Structures are given as C-alpha cells and as structure tokens.
mmCIF file of C-alpha atoms and ligand atoms in Angstrom:
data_model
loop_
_atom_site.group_PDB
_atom_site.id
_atom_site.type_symbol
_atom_site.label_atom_id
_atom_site.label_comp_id
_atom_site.label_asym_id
_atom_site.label_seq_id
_atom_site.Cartn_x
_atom_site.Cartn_y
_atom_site.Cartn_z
ATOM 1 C CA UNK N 83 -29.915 -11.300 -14.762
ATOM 2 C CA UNK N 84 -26.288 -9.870 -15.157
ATOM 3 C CA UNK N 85 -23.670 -11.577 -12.755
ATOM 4 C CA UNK N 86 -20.653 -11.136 -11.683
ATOM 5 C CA UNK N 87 -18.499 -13.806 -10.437
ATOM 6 C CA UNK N 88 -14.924 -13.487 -8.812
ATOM 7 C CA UNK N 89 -13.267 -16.790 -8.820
ATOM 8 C CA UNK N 90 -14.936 -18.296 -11.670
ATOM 9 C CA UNK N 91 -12.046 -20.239 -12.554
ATOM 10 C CA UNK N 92 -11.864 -22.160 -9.727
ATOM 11 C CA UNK N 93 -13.500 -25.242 -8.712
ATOM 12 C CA UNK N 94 -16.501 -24.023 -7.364
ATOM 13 C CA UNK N 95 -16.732 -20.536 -9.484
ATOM 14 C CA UNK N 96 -16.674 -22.918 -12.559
ATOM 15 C CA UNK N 97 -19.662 -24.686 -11.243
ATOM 16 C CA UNK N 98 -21.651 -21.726 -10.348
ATOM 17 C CA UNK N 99 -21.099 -20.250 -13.615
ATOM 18 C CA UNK N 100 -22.590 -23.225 -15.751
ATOM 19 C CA UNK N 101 -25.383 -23.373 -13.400
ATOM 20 C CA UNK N 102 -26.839 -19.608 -13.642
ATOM 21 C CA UNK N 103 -25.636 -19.718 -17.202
ATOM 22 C CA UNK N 104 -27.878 -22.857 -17.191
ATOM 23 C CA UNK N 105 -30.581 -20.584 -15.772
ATOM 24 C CA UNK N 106 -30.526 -17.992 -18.510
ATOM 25 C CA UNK N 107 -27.886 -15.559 -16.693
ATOM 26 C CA UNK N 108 -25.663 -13.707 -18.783
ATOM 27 C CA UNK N 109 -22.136 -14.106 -16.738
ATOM 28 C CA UNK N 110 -19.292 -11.958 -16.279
ATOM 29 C CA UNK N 111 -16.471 -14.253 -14.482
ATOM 30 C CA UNK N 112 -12.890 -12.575 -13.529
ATOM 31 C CA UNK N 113 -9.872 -14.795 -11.963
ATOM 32 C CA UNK N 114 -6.432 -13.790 -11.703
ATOM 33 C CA UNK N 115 -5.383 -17.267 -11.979
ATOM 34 C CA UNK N 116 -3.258 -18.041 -9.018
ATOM 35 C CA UNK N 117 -5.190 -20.828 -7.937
ATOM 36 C CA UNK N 118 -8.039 -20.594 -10.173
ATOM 37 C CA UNK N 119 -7.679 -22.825 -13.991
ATOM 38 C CA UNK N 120 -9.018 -21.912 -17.180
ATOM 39 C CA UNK N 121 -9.071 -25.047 -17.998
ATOM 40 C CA UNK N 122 -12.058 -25.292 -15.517
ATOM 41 C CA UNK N 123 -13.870 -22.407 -17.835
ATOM 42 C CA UNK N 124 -12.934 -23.352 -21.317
ATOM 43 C CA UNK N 125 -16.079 -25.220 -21.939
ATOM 44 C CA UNK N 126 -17.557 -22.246 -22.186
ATOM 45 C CA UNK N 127 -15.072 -20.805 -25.221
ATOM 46 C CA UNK N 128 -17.774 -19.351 -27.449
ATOM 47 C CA UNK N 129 -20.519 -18.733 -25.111
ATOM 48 C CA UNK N 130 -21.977 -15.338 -25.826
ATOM 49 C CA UNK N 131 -23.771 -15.025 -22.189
ATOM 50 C CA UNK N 132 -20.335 -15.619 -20.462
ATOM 51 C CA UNK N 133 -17.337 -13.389 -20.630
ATOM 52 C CA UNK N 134 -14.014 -13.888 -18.652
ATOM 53 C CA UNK N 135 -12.045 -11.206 -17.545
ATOM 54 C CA UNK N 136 -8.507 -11.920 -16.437
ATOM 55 C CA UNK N 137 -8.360 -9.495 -13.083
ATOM 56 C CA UNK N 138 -6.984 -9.773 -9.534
ATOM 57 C CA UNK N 139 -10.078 -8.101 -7.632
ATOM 58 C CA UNK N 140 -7.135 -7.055 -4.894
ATOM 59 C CA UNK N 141 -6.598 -4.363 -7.838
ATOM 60 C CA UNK N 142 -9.754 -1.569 -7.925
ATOM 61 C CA UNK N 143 -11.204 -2.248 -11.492
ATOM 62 C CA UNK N 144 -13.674 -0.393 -14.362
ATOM 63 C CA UNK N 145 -16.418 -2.768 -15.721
ATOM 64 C CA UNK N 146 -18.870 -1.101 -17.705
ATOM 65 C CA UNK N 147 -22.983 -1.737 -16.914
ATOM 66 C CA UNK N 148 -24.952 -2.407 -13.793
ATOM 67 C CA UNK N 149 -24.544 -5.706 -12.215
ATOM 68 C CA UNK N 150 -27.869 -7.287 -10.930
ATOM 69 C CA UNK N 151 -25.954 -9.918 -8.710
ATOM 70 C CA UNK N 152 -22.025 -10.171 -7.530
ATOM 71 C CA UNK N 153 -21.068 -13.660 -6.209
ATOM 72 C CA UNK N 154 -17.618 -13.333 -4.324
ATOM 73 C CA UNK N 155 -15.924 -16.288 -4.789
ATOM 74 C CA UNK N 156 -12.506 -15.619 -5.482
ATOM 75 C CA UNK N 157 -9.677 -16.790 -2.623
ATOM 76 C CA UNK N 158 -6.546 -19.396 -2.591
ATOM 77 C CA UNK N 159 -8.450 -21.842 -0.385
ATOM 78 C CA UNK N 160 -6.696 -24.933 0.076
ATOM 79 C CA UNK N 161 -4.180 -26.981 2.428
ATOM 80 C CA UNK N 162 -1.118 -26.020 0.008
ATOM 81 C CA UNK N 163 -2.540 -22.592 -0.266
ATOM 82 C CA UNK N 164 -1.841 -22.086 3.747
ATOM 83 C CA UNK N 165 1.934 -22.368 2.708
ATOM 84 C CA UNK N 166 2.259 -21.270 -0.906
ATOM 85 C CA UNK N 167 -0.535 -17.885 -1.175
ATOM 86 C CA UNK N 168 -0.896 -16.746 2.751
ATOM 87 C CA UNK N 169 -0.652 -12.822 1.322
ATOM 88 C CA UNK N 170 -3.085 -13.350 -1.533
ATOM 89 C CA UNK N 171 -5.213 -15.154 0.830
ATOM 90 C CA UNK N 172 -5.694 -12.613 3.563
ATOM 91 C CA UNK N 173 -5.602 -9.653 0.567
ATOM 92 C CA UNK N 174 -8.824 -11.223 -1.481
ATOM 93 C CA UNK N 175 -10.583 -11.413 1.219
ATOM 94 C CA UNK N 176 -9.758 -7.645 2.664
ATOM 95 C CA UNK N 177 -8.752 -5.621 -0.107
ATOM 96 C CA UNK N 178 -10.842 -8.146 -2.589
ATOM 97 C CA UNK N 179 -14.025 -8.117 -0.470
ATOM 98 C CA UNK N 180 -13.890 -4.286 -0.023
ATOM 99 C CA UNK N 181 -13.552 -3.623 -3.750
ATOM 100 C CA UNK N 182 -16.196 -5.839 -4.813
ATOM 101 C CA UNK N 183 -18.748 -4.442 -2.080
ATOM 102 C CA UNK N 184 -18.075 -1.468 -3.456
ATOM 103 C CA UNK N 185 -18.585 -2.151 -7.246
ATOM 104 C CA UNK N 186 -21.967 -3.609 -5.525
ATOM 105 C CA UNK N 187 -22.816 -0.423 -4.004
ATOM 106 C CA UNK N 188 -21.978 1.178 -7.408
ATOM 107 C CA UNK N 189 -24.423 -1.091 -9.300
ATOM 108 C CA UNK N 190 -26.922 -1.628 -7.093
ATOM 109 C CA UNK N 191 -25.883 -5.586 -7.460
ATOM 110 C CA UNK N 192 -27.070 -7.964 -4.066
ATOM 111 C CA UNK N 193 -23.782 -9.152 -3.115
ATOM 112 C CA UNK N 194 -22.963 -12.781 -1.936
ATOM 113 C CA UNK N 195 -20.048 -13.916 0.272
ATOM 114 C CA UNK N 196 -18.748 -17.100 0.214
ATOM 115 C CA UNK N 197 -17.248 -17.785 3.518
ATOM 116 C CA UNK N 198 -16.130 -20.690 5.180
ATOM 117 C CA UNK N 199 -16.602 -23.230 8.000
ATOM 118 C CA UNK N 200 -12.802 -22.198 8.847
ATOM 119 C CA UNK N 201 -14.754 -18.888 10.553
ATOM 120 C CA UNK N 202 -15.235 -21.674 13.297
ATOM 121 C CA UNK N 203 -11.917 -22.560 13.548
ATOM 122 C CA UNK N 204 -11.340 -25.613 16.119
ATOM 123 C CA UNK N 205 -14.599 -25.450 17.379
ATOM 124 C CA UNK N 206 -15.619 -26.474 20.589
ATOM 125 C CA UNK N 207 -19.357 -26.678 20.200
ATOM 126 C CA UNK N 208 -20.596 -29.666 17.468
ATOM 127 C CA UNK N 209 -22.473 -29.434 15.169
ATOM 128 C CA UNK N 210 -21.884 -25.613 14.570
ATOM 129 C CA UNK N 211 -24.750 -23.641 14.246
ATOM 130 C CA UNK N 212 -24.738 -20.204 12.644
ATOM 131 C CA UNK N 213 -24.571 -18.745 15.951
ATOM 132 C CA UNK N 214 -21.373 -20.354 17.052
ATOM 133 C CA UNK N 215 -18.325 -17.775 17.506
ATOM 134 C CA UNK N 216 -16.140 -19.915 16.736
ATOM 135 C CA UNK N 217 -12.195 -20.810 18.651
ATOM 136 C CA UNK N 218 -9.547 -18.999 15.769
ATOM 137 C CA UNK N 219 -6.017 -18.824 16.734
ATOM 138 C CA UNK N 220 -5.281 -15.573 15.142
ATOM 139 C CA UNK N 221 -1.462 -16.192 14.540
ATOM 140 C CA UNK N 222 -1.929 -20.064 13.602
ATOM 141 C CA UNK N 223 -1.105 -21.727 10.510
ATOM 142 C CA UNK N 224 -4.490 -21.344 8.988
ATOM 143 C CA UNK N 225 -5.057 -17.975 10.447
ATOM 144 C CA UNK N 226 -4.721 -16.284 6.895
ATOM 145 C CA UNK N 227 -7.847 -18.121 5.731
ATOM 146 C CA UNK N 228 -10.056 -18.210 9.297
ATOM 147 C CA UNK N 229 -8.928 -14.275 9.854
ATOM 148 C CA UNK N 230 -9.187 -13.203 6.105
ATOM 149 C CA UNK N 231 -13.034 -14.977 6.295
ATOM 150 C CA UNK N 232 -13.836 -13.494 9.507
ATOM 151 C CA UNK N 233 -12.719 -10.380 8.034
ATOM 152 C CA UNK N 234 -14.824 -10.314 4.635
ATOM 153 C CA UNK N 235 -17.987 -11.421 6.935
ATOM 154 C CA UNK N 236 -17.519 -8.476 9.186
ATOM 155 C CA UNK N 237 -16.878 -5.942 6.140
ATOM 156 C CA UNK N 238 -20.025 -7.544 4.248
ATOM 157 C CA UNK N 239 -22.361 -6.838 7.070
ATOM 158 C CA UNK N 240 -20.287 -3.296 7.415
ATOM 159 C CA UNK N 241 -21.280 -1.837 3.918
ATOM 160 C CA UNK N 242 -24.913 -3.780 4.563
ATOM 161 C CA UNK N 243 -25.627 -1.502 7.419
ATOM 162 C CA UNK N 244 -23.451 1.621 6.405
ATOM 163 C CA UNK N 245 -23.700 1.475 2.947
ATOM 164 C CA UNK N 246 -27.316 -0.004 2.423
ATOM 165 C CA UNK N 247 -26.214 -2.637 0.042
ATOM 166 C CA UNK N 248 -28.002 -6.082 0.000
ATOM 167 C CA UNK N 249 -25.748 -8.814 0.884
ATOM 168 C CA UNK N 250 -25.829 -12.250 1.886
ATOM 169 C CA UNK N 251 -23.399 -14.829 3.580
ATOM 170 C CA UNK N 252 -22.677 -18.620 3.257
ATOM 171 C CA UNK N 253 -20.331 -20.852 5.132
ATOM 172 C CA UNK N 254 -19.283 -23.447 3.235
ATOM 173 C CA UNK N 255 -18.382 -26.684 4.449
ATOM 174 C CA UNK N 256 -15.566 -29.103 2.769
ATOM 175 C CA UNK N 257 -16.669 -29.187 -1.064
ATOM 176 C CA UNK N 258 -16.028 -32.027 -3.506
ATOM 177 C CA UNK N 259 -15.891 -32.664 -6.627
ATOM 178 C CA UNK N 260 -14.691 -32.372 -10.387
ATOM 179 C CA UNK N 261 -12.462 -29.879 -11.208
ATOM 180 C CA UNK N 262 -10.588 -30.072 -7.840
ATOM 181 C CA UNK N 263 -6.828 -28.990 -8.412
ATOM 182 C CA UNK N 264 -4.806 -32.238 -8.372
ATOM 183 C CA UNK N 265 -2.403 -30.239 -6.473
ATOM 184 C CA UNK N 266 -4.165 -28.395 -3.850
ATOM 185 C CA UNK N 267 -3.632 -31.260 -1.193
ATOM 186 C CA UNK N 268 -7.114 -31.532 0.037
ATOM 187 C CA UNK N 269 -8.350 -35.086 1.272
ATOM 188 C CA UNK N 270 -10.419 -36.410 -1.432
ATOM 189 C CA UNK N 271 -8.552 -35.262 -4.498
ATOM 190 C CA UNK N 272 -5.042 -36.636 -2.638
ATOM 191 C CA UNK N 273 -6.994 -40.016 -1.598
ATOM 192 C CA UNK N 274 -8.509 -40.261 -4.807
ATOM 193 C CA UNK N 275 -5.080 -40.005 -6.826
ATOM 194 C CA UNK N 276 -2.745 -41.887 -4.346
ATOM 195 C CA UNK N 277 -5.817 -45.015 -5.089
ATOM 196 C CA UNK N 278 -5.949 -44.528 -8.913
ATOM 197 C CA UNK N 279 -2.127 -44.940 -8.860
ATOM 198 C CA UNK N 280 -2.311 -47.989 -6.495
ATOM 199 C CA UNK N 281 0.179 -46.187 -3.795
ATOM 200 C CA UNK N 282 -0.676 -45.923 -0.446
ATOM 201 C CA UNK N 283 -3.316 -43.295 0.784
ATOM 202 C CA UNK N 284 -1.773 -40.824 3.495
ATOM 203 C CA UNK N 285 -3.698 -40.483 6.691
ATOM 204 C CA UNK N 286 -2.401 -37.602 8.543
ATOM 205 C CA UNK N 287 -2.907 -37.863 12.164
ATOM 206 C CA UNK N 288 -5.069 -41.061 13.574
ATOM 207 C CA UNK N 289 -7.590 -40.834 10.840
ATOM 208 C CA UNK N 290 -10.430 -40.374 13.735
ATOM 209 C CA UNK N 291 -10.667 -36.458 12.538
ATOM 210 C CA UNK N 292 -13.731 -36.011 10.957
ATOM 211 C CA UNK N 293 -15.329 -33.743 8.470
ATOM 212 C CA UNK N 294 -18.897 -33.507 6.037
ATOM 213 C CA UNK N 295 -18.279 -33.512 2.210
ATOM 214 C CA UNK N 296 -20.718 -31.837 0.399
ATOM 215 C CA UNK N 297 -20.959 -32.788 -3.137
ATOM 216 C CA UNK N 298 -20.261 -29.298 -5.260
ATOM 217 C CA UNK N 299 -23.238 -29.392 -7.335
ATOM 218 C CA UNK N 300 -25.727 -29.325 -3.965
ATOM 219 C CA UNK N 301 -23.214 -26.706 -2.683
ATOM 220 C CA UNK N 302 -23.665 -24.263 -5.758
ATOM 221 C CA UNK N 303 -27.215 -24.987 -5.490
ATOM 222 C CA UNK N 304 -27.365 -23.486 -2.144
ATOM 223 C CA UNK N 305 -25.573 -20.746 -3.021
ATOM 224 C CA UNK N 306 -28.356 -19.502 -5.615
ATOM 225 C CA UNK N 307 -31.149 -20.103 -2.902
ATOM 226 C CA UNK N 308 -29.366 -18.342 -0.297
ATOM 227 C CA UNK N 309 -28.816 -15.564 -2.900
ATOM 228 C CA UNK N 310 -32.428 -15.674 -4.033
ATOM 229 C CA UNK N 311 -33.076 -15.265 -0.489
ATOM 230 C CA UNK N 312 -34.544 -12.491 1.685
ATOM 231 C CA UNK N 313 -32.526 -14.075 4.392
ATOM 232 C CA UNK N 314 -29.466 -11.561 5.104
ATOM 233 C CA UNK N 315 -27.794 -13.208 7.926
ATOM 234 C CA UNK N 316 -24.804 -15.737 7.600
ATOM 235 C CA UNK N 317 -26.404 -19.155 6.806
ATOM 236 C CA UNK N 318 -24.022 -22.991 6.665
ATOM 237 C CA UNK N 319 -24.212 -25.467 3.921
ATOM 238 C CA UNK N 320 -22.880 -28.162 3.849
ATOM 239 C CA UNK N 321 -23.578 -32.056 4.234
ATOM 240 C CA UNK N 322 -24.379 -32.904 7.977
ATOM 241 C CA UNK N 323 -23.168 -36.518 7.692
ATOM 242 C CA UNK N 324 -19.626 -36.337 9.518
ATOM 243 C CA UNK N 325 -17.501 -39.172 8.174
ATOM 244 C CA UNK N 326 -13.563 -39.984 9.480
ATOM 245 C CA UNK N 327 -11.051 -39.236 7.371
ATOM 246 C CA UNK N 328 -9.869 -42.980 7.715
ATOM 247 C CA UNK N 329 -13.484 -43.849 6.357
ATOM 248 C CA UNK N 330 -13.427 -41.326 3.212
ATOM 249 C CA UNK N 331 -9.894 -43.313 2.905
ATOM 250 C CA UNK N 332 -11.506 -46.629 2.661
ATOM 251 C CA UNK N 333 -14.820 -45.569 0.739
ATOM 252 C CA UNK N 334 -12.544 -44.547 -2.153
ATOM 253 C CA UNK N 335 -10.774 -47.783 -2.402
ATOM 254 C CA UNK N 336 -13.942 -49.602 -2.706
ATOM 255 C CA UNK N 337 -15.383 -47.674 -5.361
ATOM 256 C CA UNK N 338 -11.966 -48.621 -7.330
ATOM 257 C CA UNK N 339 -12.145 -51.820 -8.248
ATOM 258 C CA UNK N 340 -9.152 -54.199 -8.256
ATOM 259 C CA UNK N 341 -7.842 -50.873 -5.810
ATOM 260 C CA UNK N 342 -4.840 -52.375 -3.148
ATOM 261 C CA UNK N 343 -3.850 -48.796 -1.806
ATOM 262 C CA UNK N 344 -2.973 -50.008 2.144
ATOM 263 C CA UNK N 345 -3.033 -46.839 4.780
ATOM 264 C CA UNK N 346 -0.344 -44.762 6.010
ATOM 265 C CA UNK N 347 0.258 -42.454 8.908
ATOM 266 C CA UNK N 348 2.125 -39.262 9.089
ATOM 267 C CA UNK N 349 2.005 -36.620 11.711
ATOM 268 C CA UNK N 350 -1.100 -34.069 11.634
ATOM 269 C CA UNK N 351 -0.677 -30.282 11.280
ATOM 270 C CA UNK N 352 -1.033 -28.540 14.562
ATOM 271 C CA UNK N 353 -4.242 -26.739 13.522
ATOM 272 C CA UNK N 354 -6.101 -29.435 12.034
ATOM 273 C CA UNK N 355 -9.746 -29.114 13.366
ATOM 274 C CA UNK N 356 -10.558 -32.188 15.267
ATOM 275 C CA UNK N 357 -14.109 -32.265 14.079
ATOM 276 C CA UNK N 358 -16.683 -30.628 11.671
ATOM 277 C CA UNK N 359 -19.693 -31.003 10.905
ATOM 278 C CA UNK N 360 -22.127 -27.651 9.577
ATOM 279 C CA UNK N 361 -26.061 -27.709 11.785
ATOM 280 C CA UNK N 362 -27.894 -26.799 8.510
ATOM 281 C CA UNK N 363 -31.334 -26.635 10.433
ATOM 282 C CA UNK N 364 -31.392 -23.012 8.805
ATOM 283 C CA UNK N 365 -30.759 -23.709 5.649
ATOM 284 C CA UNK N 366 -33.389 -26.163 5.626
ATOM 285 C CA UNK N 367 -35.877 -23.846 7.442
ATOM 286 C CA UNK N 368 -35.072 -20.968 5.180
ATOM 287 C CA UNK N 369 -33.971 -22.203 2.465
ATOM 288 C CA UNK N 370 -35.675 -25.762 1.940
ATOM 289 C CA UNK N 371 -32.059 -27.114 1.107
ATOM 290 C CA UNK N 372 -30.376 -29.699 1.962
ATOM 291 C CA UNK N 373 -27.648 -32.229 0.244
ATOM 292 C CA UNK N 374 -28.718 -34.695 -2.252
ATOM 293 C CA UNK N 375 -26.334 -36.460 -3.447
ATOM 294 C CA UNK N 376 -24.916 -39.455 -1.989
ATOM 295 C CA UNK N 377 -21.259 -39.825 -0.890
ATOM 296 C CA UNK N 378 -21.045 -42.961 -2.882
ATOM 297 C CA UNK N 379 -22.915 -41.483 -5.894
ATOM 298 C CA UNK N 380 -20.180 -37.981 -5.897
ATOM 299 C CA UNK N 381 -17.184 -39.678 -5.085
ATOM 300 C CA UNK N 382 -17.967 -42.102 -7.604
ATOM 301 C CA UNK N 383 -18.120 -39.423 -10.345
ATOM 302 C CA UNK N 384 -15.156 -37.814 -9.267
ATOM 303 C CA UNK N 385 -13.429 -41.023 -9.734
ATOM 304 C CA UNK N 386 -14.748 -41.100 -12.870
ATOM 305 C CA UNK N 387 -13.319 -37.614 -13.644
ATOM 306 C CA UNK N 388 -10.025 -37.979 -12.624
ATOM 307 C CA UNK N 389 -9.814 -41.495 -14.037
ATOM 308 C CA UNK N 390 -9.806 -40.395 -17.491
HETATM 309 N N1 UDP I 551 -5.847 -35.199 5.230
HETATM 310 C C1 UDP I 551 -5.241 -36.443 5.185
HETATM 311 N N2 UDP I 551 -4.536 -36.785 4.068
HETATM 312 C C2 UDP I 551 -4.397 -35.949 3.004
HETATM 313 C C3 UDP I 551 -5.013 -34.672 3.045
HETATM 314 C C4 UDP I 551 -5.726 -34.321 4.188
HETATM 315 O O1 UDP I 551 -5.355 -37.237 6.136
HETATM 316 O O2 UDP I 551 -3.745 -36.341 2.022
HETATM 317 C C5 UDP I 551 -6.631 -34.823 6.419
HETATM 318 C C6 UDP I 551 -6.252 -33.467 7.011
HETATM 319 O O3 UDP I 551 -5.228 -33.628 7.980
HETATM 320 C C7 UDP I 551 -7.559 -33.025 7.632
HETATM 321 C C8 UDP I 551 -8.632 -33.634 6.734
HETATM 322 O O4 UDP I 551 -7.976 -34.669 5.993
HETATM 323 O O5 UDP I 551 -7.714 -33.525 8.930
HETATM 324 C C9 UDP I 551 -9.249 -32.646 5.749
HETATM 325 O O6 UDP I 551 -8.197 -31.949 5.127
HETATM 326 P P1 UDP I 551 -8.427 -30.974 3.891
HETATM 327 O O7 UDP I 551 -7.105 -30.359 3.585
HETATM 328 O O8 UDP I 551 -9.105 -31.709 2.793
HETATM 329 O O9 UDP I 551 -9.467 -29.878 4.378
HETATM 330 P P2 UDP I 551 -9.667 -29.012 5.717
HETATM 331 O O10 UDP I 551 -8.695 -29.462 6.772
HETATM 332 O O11 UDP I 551 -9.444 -27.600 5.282
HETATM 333 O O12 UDP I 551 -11.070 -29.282 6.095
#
C-alpha cells in the first residue's frame, strides 16, 4: 500500500512509519518540524519505500499519485507545547485536518485520525468509554489541544458522511517511549532525565493524579488494526492500568540502579486532569487489541535509550 503520514517526524509518526514500512508499505511522511525531529526519521536515510517531505499540512499542498491510506498524525502535543505552539496546535488540527481529508477525498485514501484522550478533558465518569462526552473548558489552558481534537473528530466524521470518504478515529491515551523530545515536559521523559542525572524528580501537585502509559510500540500497533478496521466510529487505546504519578516517579528510580533522586513538590497546573484511565473493552471486542508490554519491560528500554 501507498501511505501517507503527517507527523512522521515525531515520536509516534516515527514509529508508525518503521512499522508499515516493516509491513511492505511504501511511505510518504511530511513534518514541518516544529515539534517533530528528523533525527527521529534519519534511520531511514536511503530507504527507497520511504520519502520525507518537509511540509506544514496547515498549507494546501500538490503530491502526485493516489494514496491508499492517510494517517493524520501531525500536531504540537505536549505540556510545553500548551505554552510555546497554542496557534499551530489549534491550526493542524482545523486547517491541517481539513486539508488532509480532502487530499483523502481526492485519492480515494481511508483516512485515520489520531485524536486524543484530552477530547475527555477532566472527566467525570472513570474509566472513559468511547461514549463519554467528555467535561472541556473551552477557554482553559489546554483548550487549544482538547478543542483543536474535538474539532478534527467532528470534521472527520463531517467529510465521512458529506463527502463519503472512509475514515477512522483513535483516542490515544498517554504514549511512551523512545524518541520522546527531552524537552517536551511530559512525565516520563522529565522523570526519567531528572533520575539519570541523580537530581530530584518533580511531582507537580500531590502525586495522587493518575494516568495509563501505553508503551508506543502497542500504541502504533493499534493504530494499524483500527485502520485495517471496518469499524468507523471513534475507538480508545491505551493501557487500562492507571498508575499515580508519584508511583511512575518511584518505578523509574528502581529500574536505575545506584539511582538517589528524592521527590519534590511544586504546585499543579489548574487543568491537570485528576484521573485517566481509557475503557478499551472496544478495542478489545473489535479489534482483539490490547497492551502488551509491561510497564517495567518499556520504561526499562526507554531508560536504556536515553541512557546512552
Ligand atoms: N507531571 C509531573 N512532573 C513532571 C511532568 C508532569 O508531576 O515533570 C504530572 C502532570 O502534572 C500531570 C501528569 O504528570 O498530572 C502527566 O503529565 P504529562 O504532561 O506527561 O501528560 P498529560 O497531563 O497531558 O497527560
């Protein structure tokens, strides 16, 4: 198959890419590389099934041939992001969503989505199952991300019914792994620095918060299924085993030996979700996936990665 992937410099764009071109694909990746690294890509220097195209998808864009499948991946996703890229955030996900649906509808590509657990916002029902709303403050500090999702989910499903093209949807929950941007303050990457260094690991808040890490191979996994899929409706994946923050803290410094990182408390962010945790009965049901590998066994190689 011919793909198209925006994002594919970033951390989980990278991934996908070596997996389909693992499968046979021939890829065609763009990034505009805000957030996205080509460091992340230049394995694949040489690679005749994968070409990179250096494009912000905000922009309309030529690409010559049909497209059999268009992952959208591409969005500034991360805590720093919410300060640093609030514009580009909520404009990949309008502008960039539109644009790609409509190079979909041009090719006759299915088109994938890659949303986001942040559709739920500060959710008041636990687990969240696909059918869950979600409680958004629209003018909050991570409104650019939670609106800009909401936005590309309701514009997917727009040119689906309108339009006639074939699209899909997955909420993802909090991803980890290699190729994480040491600077995009997110949990595990910040924990797993501040213990390599032997400084102290900053807990924001209590450290009671919780979320579900999904290890990023399993995650681009169930992207291809849900792809793959005849199932057209939004599906979650993500792992279902909630963990504190305060635990992920203390996990890490165990897996580092001679690690003596203490904790330390600063103030939480005002739109922090409390809890979060994806129901993936439908992914299982649907798609017969589910997480695989251990939070020991990921965090372990991610370690590993950043170690060296
Ligand atoms: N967090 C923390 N220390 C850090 C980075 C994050 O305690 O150095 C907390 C953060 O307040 C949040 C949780 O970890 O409650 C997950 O944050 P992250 O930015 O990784 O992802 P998200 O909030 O988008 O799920």
């Amino acid at each position: 198959m011919r793909v198209f992937i925006s994002g594919v410099a970033g951390f989980l764009g990278s991934h996908l890419a070596d997996l389909l071109l693992g499968k046979g694909d021939e890829v065609v990746g763009a990034d505009n590389l805000v957030t996205g690294n080509k460091q992340n890509i230049q394995h694949l220097d040489g690679n005749k099934a994968f070409r990179f195209l250096q494009q912000d998808v905000t922009i309309p864009f030529e690409i010559d041939g049909k497209f059999d499948r268009i992952y959208h991946l591409a969005s500034p996703c991360s805590t720093a992001a919410y300060t640093k890229h609030q514009i580009a955030m909520l404009k990949t996900n309008s502008q960039g969503t539109w644009n790609l649906l409509e190079l979909a509808e041009r090719t006759g590509a299915r088109f994938l989505l890659a949303s986001s657990s942040e559709v739920y916002g500060d959710a008041l029902i636990h687990p969240q199952p696909e059918d869950y709303w979600g409680n958004v403050n629209s003018v909050g500090l991570r409104s650019m991300y939670d609106e800009g999702k909401r936005f590309a989910e309701s514009c997917t499903m727009a040119y689906r019914r309108a339009r006639n093209v074939d699209t899909r949807i997955v909420r993802l929950f909090s991803a980890y792994g290699p190729r994480m941007d040491v600077l995009d303050g997110r949990v595990v990457i910040n924990f797993i620095q501040e213990a390599l260094a032997n400084r102290p690991l900053t807990v924001y808040g209590d450290g009671r918060q919780t979320r579900s890490l999904c290890y990023v191979s399993d995650l681009v996994e169930g992207m291809v299924l849900a792809m793959e899929s005849d199932y057209d409706q939004p599906i979650n994946l993500g792992s279902p085993e909630e963990v504190s923050i305060r635990q992920i803290a203390v996990e890490i410094c165990d897996l580092i030996p001679k690690c003596l990182s203490k904790l330390v408390f600063q103030p939480m962010s005002p739109d922090d979700p409390r809890h979060r945790c994806p129901d993936i009965r439908l992914a299982r049901q649907v798609l017969h996936w589910f997480p695989k590998v251990p939070r020991t066994v990921g965090l372990q190689r991610m370690i590993e990665y950043y170690r060296t």
